[in-house]
PDB file of C-alpha atoms in Angstrom:
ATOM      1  CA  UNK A   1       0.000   0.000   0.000  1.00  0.00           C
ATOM      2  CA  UNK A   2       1.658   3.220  -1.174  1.00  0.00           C
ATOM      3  CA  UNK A   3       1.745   6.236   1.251  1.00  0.00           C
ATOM      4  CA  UNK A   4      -1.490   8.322  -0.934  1.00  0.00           C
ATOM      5  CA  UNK A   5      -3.725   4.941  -0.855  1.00  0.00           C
ATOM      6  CA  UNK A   6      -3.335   4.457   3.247  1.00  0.00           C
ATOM      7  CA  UNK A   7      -6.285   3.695   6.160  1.00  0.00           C
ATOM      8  CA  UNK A   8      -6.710   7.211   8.075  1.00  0.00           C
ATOM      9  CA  UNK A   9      -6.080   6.908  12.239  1.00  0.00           C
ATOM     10  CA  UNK A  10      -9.515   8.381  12.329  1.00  0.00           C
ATOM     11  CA  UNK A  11      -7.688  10.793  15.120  1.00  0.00           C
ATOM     12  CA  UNK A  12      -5.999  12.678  12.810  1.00  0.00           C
ATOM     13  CA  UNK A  13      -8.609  13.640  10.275  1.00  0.00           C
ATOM     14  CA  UNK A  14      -9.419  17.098   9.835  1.00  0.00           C
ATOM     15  CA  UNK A  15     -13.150  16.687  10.069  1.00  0.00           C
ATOM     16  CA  UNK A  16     -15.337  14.330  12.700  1.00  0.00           C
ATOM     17  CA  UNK A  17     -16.813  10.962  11.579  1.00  0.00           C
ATOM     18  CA  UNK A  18     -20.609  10.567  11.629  1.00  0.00           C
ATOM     19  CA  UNK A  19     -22.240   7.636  14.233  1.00  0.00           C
ATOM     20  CA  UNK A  20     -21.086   4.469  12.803  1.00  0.00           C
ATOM     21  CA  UNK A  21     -19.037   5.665  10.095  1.00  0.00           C
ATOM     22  CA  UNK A  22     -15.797   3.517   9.650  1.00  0.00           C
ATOM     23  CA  UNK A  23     -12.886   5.099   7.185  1.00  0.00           C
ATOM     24  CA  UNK A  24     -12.415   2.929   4.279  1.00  0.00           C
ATOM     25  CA  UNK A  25      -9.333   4.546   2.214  1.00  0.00           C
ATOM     26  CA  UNK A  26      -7.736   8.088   2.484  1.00  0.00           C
ATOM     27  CA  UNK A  27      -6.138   9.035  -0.712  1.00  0.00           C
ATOM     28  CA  UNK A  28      -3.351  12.062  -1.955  1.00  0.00           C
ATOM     29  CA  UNK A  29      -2.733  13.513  -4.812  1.00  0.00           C
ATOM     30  CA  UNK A  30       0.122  11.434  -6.878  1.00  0.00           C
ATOM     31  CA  UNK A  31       3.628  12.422  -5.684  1.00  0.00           C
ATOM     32  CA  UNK A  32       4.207  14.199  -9.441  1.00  0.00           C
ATOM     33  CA  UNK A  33       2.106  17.180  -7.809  1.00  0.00           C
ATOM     34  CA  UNK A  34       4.260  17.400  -5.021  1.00  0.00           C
ATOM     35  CA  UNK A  35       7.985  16.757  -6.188  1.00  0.00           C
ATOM     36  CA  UNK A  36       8.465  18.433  -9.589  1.00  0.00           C
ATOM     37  CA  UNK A  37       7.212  21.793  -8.300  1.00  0.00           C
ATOM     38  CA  UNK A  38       9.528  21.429  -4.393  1.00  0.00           C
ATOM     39  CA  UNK A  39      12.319  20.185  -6.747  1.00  0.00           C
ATOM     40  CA  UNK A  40      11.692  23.908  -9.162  1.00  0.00           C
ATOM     41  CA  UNK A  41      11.531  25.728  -6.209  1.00  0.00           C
ATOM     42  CA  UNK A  42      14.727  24.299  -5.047  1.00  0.00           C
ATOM     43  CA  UNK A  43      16.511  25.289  -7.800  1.00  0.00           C
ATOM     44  CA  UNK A  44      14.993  28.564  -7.803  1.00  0.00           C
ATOM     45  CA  UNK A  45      16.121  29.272  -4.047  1.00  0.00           C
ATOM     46  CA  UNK A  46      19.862  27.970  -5.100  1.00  0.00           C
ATOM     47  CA  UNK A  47      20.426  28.724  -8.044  1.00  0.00           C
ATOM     48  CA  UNK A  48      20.634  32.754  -8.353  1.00  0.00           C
ATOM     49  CA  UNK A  49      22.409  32.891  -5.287  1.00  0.00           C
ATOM     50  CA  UNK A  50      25.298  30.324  -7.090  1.00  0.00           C
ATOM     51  CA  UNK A  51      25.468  31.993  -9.799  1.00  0.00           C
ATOM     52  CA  UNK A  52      25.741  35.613  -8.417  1.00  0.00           C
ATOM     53  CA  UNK A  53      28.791  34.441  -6.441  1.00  0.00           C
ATOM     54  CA  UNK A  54      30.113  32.600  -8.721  1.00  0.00           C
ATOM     55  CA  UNK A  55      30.251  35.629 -11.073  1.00  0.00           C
ATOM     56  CA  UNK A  56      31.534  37.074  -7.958  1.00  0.00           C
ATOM     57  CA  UNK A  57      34.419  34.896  -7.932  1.00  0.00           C
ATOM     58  CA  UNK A  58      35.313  34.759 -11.501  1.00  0.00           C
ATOM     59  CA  UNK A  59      35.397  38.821 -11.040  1.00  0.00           C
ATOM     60  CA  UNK A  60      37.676  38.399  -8.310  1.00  0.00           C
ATOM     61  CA  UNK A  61      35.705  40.387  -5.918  1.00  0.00           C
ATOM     62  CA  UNK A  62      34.338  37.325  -4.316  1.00  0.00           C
ATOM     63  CA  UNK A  63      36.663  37.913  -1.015  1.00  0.00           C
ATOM     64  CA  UNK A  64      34.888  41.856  -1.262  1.00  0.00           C
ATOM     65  CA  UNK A  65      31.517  39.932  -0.076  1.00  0.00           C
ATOM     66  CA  UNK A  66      29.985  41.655   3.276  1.00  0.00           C
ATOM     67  CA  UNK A  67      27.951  40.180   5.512  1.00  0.00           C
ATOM     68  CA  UNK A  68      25.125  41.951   4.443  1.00  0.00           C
ATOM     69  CA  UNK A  69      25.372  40.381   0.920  1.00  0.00           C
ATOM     70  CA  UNK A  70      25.097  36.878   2.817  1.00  0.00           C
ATOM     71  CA  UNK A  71      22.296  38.343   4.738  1.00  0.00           C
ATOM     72  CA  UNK A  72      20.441  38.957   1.270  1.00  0.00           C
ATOM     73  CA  UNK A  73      21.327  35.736   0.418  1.00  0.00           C
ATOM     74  CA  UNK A  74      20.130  33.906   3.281  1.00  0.00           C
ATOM     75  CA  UNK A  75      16.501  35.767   2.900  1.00  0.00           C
ATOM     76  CA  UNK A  76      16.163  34.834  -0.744  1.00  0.00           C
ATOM     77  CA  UNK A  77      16.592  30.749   0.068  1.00  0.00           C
ATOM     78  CA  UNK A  78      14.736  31.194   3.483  1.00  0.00           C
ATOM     79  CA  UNK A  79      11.677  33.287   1.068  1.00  0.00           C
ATOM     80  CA  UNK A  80      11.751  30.274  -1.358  1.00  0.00           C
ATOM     81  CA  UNK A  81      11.910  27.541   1.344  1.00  0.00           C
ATOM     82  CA  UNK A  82       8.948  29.278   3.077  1.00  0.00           C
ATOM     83  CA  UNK A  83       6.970  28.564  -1.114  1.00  0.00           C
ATOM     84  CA  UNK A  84       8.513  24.847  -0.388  1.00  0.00           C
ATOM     85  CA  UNK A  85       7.259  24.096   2.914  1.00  0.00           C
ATOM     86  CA  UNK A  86       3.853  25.646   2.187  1.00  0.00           C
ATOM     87  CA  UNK A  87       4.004  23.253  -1.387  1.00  0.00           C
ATOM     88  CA  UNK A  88       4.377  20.294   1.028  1.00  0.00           C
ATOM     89  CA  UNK A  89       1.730  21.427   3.397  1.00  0.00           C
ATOM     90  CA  UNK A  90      -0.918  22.092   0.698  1.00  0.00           C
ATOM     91  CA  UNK A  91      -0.055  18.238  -0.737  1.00  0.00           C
ATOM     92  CA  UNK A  92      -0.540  17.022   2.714  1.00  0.00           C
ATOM     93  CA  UNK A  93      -3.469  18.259   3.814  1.00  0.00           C
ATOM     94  CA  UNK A  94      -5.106  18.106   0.464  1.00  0.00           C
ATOM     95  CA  UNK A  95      -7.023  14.333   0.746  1.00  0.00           C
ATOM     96  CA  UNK A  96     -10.285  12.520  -0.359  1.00  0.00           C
ATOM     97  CA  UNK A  97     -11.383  10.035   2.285  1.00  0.00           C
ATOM     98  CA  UNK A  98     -13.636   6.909   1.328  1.00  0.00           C
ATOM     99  CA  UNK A  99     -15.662   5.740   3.954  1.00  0.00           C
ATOM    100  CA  UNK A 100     -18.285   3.092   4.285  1.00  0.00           C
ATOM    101  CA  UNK A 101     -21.242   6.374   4.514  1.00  0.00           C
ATOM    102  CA  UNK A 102     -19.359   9.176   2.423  1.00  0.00           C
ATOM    103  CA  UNK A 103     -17.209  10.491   0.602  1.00  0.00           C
ATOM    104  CA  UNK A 104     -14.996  13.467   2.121  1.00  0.00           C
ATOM    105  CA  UNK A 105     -12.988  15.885   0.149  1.00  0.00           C
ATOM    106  CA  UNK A 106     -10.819  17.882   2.480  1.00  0.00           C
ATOM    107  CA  UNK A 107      -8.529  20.697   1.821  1.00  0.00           C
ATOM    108  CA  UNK A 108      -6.654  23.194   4.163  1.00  0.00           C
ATOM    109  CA  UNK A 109      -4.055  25.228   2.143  1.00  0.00           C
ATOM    110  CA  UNK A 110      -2.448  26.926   4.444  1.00  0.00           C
ATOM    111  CA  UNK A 111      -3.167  26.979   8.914  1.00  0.00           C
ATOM    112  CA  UNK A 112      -6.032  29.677   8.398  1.00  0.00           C
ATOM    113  CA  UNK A 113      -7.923  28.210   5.801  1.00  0.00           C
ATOM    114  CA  UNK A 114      -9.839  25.030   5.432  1.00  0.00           C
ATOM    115  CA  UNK A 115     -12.521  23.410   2.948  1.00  0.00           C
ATOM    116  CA  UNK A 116     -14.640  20.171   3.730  1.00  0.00           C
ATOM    117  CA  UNK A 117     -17.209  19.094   1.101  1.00  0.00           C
ATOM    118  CA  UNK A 118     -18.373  15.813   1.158  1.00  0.00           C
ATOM    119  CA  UNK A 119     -21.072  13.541  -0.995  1.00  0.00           C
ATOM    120  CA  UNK A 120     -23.192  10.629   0.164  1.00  0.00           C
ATOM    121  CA  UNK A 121     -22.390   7.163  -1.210  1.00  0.00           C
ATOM    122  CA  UNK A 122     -25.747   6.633  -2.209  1.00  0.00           C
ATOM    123  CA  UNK A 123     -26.089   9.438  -4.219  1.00  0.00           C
ATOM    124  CA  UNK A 124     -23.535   9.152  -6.095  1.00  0.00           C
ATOM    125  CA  UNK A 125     -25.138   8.390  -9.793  1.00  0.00           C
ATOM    126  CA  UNK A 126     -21.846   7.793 -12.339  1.00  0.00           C
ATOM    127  CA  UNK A 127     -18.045   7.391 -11.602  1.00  0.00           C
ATOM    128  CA  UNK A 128     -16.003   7.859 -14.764  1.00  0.00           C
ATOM    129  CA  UNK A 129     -12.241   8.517 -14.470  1.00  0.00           C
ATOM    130  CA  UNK A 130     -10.353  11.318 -16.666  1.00  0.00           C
ATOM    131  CA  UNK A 131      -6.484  10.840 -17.361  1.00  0.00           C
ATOM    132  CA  UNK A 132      -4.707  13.121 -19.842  1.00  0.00           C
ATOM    133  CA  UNK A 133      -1.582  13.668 -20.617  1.00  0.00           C
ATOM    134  CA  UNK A 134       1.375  11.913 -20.979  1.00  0.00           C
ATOM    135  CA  UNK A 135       2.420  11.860 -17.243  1.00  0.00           C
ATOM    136  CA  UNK A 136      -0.859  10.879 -16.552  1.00  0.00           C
ATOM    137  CA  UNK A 137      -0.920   7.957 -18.375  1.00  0.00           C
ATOM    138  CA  UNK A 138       2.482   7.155 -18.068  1.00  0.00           C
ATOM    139  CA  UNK A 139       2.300   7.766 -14.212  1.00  0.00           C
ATOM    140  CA  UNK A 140      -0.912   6.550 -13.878  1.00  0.00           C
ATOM    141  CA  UNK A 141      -2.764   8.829 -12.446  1.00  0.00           C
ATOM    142  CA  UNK A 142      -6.029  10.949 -13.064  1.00  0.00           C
ATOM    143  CA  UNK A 143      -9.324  12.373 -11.902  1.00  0.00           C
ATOM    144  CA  UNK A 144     -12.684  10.348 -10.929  1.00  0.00           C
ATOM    145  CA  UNK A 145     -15.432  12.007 -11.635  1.00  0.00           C
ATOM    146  CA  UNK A 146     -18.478  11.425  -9.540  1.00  0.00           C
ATOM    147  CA  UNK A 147     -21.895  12.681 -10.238  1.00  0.00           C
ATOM    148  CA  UNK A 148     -24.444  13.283  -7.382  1.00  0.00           C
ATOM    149  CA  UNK A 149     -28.036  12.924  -7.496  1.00  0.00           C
ATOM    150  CA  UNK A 150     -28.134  16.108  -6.415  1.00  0.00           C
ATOM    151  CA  UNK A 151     -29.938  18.999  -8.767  1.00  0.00           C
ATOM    152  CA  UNK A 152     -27.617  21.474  -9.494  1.00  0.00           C
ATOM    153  CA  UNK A 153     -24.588  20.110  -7.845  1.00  0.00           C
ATOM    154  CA  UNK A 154     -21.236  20.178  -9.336  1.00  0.00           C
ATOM    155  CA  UNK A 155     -19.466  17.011  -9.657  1.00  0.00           C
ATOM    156  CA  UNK A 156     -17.184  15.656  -6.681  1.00  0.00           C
ATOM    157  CA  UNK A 157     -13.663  15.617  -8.185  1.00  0.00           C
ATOM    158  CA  UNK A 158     -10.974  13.107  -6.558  1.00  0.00           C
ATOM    159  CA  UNK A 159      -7.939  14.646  -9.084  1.00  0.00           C
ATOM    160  CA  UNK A 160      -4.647  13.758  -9.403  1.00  0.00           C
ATOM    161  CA  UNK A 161      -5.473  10.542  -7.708  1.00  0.00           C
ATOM    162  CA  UNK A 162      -3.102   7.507  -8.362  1.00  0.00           C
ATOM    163  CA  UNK A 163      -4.591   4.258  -9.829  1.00  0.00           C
ATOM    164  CA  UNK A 164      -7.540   6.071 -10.380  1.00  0.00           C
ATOM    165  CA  UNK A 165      -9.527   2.968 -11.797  1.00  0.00           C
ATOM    166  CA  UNK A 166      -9.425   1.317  -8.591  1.00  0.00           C
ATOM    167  CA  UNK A 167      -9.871   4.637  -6.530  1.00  0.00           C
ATOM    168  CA  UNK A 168     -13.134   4.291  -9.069  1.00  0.00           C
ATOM    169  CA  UNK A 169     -13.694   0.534  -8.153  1.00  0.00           C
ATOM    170  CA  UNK A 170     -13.497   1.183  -4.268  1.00  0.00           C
ATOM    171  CA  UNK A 171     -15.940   3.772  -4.433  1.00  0.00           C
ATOM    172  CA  UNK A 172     -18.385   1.558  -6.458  1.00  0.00           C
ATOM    173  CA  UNK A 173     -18.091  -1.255  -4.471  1.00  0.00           C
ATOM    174  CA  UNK A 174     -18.822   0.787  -1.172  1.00  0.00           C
ATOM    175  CA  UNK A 175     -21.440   2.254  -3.137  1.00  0.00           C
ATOM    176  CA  UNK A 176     -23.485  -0.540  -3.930  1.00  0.00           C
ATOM    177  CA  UNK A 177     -22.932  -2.156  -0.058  1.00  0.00           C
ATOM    178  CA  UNK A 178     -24.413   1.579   0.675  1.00  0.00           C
ATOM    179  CA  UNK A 179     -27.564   0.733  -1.278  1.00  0.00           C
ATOM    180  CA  UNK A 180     -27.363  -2.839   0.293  1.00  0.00           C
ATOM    181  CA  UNK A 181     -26.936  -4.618  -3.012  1.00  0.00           C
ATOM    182  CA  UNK A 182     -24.279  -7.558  -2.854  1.00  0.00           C
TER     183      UNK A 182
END
């Protein structure tokens, strides 16, 4: 079982659980959202500062550095490793729980802010699953779609979801012991 397709410790969710409710499967977003962009921010947090003092020390003024130029420095990596940590707390806190009563879409991008929407199991009408791209399909991962029963509700969107077809399975099957069909 891969770390996004893990049982929640129903401690640690961000929302309460309803009487008799039992957590099924929590699910992330695939690791591509999370790695390529901490991985770009790296480089732009290192990367300027390198090359200014290596230009620096071609130029042979590199020994001419004060400590307030270091200073600069410093507040230009700690400014992008503030955007990195804040990457890696929207990833984590950004999940879809399956339970045996609901589905629960939660996501708190930064401490201050925080969205719960969540959709019955047995109103859920259609599942279909959306990959595109060629690190989606490659990668395997993708969006399920799942339509409510609900008039004039938007669609509940798991996205970026690994394995999505049996993200889409799950749900179905937890569906239909919802409705009490075998």
């Amino acid at each position: 079982m891969s770390a996004s397709q893990q049982p929640a410790a129903t401690e640690s969710l961000p929302f309460p659980l309803q009487d008799h409710e039992q957590v099924v499967r929590l699910y992330r977003r695939h690791w591509w959202f999370l790695w390529p962009r901490t991985v770009w921010l790296a480089i732009l947090a290192v990367a300027p500062v390198t090359i200014v003092f290596l230009i620096l020390s071609a130029a042979g003024i590199y020994d001419d550095i004060t400590p307030f130029s270091w200073i600069i420095a410093a507040a230009w990596i700690g400014y992008w490793g503030v955007k990195a940590l804040f990457n890696w707390y929207r990833y984590h806190n950004d999940i879809w729980v399956v339970t045996n009563q609901r589905i629960v879409d939660s996501f708190k991008p930064h401490p201050f802010s925080k969205r719960v929407a969540t959709a019955d199991l047995i109103n859920l009408q259609d599942l279909s699953i959306k990959k595109s791209g060629i690190t989606g399909t490659i990668l395997n991962y993708g969006d399920v779609i799942c339509e409510t029963a609900s008039a004039g509700a938007a669609d509940f969107v798991i996205g970026g979801v690994p394995h999505p077809e049996a993200v889409q399975a799950l749900i179905d099957g937890e569906r239909d012991r919802a409705r009490g069909r075998p």
